[in-house]
């Protein structure tokens, strides 16, 4: 049950992170925000990779949570434990 609670918290936090990272990309695109460097890169271009990464992170936590709730998640063995 402690594992389910941890996965629910991690899924919720990663969901918020993915939502706000995606929102930041949209906002930067709408206001045409650019970097202050010499190249003047539109900021949504590098930000989109962070947003995609956080979305994948969120999906991974959702998958682990669903597998845990269904009882199909494999137990993680402790390092150094004997394999019998």
PDB file of C-alpha atoms in Angstrom:
ATOM      1  CA  UNK A   1       0.000   0.000   0.000  1.00  0.00           C
ATOM      2  CA  UNK A   2       2.911   2.350   0.663  1.00  0.00           C
ATOM      3  CA  UNK A   3       4.111   1.735  -2.885  1.00  0.00           C
ATOM      4  CA  UNK A   4       0.690   2.691  -4.279  1.00  0.00           C
ATOM      5  CA  UNK A   5       0.697   5.904  -2.239  1.00  0.00           C
ATOM      6  CA  UNK A   6       4.188   6.782  -3.508  1.00  0.00           C
ATOM      7  CA  UNK A   7       3.145   6.079  -7.105  1.00  0.00           C
ATOM      8  CA  UNK A   8      -0.006   8.200  -6.747  1.00  0.00           C
ATOM      9  CA  UNK A   9       2.043  11.115  -5.397  1.00  0.00           C
ATOM     10  CA  UNK A  10       4.697  10.721  -8.135  1.00  0.00           C
ATOM     11  CA  UNK A  11       2.031  10.462 -10.849  1.00  0.00           C
ATOM     12  CA  UNK A  12       0.274  13.579  -9.571  1.00  0.00           C
ATOM     13  CA  UNK A  13       3.472  15.627  -9.340  1.00  0.00           C
ATOM     14  CA  UNK A  14       4.712  14.502 -12.753  1.00  0.00           C
ATOM     15  CA  UNK A  15       1.284  15.342 -14.198  1.00  0.00           C
ATOM     16  CA  UNK A  16       1.526  18.882 -12.854  1.00  0.00           C
ATOM     17  CA  UNK A  17       5.071  19.163 -14.204  1.00  0.00           C
ATOM     18  CA  UNK A  18       3.991  17.963 -17.661  1.00  0.00           C
ATOM     19  CA  UNK A  19       0.984  20.291 -17.692  1.00  0.00           C
ATOM     20  CA  UNK A  20       2.926  23.402 -16.734  1.00  0.00           C
ATOM     21  CA  UNK A  21       5.890  22.592 -18.995  1.00  0.00           C
ATOM     22  CA  UNK A  22       3.475  22.243 -21.921  1.00  0.00           C
ATOM     23  CA  UNK A  23       1.737  25.448 -20.916  1.00  0.00           C
ATOM     24  CA  UNK A  24       5.088  27.260 -20.861  1.00  0.00           C
ATOM     25  CA  UNK A  25       5.803  26.120 -24.431  1.00  0.00           C
ATOM     26  CA  UNK A  26       2.395  27.370 -25.590  1.00  0.00           C
ATOM     27  CA  UNK A  27       2.862  30.700 -23.823  1.00  0.00           C
ATOM     28  CA  UNK A  28       6.339  31.208 -25.308  1.00  0.00           C
ATOM     29  CA  UNK A  29       4.974  30.411 -28.762  1.00  0.00           C
ATOM     30  CA  UNK A  30       1.995  32.783 -28.390  1.00  0.00           C
ATOM     31  CA  UNK A  31       4.057  35.787 -27.244  1.00  0.00           C
ATOM     32  CA  UNK A  32       6.914  34.936 -29.623  1.00  0.00           C
ATOM     33  CA  UNK A  33       9.455  34.941 -26.805  1.00  0.00           C
ATOM     34  CA  UNK A  34      13.075  34.739 -27.989  1.00  0.00           C
ATOM     35  CA  UNK A  35      16.405  34.120 -26.261  1.00  0.00           C
ATOM     36  CA  UNK A  36      18.598  37.068 -25.370  1.00  0.00           C
ATOM     37  CA  UNK A  37      21.633  35.569 -27.101  1.00  0.00           C
ATOM     38  CA  UNK A  38      23.107  36.550 -30.439  1.00  0.00           C
ATOM     39  CA  UNK A  39      21.101  33.888 -32.291  1.00  0.00           C
ATOM     40  CA  UNK A  40      17.668  35.035 -30.965  1.00  0.00           C
ATOM     41  CA  UNK A  41      16.233  31.505 -30.903  1.00  0.00           C
ATOM     42  CA  UNK A  42      12.485  31.244 -30.282  1.00  0.00           C
ATOM     43  CA  UNK A  43      12.251  29.837 -26.739  1.00  0.00           C
ATOM     44  CA  UNK A  44       9.497  27.346 -27.560  1.00  0.00           C
ATOM     45  CA  UNK A  45      11.973  25.276 -29.598  1.00  0.00           C
ATOM     46  CA  UNK A  46      14.217  24.152 -26.700  1.00  0.00           C
ATOM     47  CA  UNK A  47      11.284  24.160 -24.277  1.00  0.00           C
ATOM     48  CA  UNK A  48       9.310  21.669 -26.345  1.00  0.00           C
ATOM     49  CA  UNK A  49      11.875  18.936 -25.655  1.00  0.00           C
ATOM     50  CA  UNK A  50      11.513  19.449 -21.923  1.00  0.00           C
ATOM     51  CA  UNK A  51       7.724  19.323 -22.250  1.00  0.00           C
ATOM     52  CA  UNK A  52       7.865  16.098 -24.269  1.00  0.00           C
ATOM     53  CA  UNK A  53      10.193  14.562 -21.699  1.00  0.00           C
ATOM     54  CA  UNK A  54       7.887  15.433 -18.814  1.00  0.00           C
ATOM     55  CA  UNK A  55       4.918  13.972 -20.715  1.00  0.00           C
ATOM     56  CA  UNK A  56       6.813  10.699 -21.221  1.00  0.00           C
ATOM     57  CA  UNK A  57       7.774  10.792 -17.519  1.00  0.00           C
ATOM     58  CA  UNK A  58       4.088  11.193 -16.579  1.00  0.00           C
ATOM     59  CA  UNK A  59       3.026   8.336 -18.869  1.00  0.00           C
ATOM     60  CA  UNK A  60       5.682   6.072 -17.319  1.00  0.00           C
ATOM     61  CA  UNK A  61       4.355   6.783 -13.817  1.00  0.00           C
ATOM     62  CA  UNK A  62       0.762   6.178 -14.991  1.00  0.00           C
ATOM     63  CA  UNK A  63       1.841   2.828 -16.419  1.00  0.00           C
ATOM     64  CA  UNK A  64       3.596   1.796 -13.199  1.00  0.00           C
ATOM     65  CA  UNK A  65       0.595   2.851 -11.107  1.00  0.00           C
ATOM     66  CA  UNK A  66      -1.858   0.883 -13.242  1.00  0.00           C
ATOM     67  CA  UNK A  67       0.382  -2.189 -13.207  1.00  0.00           C
ATOM     68  CA  UNK A  68       0.730  -1.945  -9.422  1.00  0.00           C
ATOM     69  CA  UNK A  69      -3.029  -1.615  -8.942  1.00  0.00           C
ATOM     70  CA  UNK A  70      -3.612  -4.634 -11.191  1.00  0.00           C
ATOM     71  CA  UNK A  71      -0.979  -6.635  -9.306  1.00  0.00           C
ATOM     72  CA  UNK A  72       1.113  -7.227 -12.426  1.00  0.00           C
ATOM     73  CA  UNK A  73       4.145  -5.166 -11.472  1.00  0.00           C
ATOM     74  CA  UNK A  74       7.318  -7.184 -10.944  1.00  0.00           C
ATOM     75  CA  UNK A  75       8.954  -6.927  -7.551  1.00  0.00           C
ATOM     76  CA  UNK A  76      12.326  -5.233  -7.565  1.00  0.00           C
ATOM     77  CA  UNK A  77      15.030  -7.422  -6.059  1.00  0.00           C
ATOM     78  CA  UNK A  78      17.468  -5.923  -3.591  1.00  0.00           C
ATOM     79  CA  UNK A  79      21.034  -5.575  -4.795  1.00  0.00           C
ATOM     80  CA  UNK A  80      23.239  -8.309  -3.429  1.00  0.00           C
ATOM     81  CA  UNK A  81      20.402 -10.670  -2.578  1.00  0.00           C
ATOM     82  CA  UNK A  82      21.062 -14.330  -3.400  1.00  0.00           C
ATOM     83  CA  UNK A  83      19.330 -15.676  -6.501  1.00  0.00           C
ATOM     84  CA  UNK A  84      17.791 -19.022  -5.597  1.00  0.00           C
TER      85      UNK A  84
END
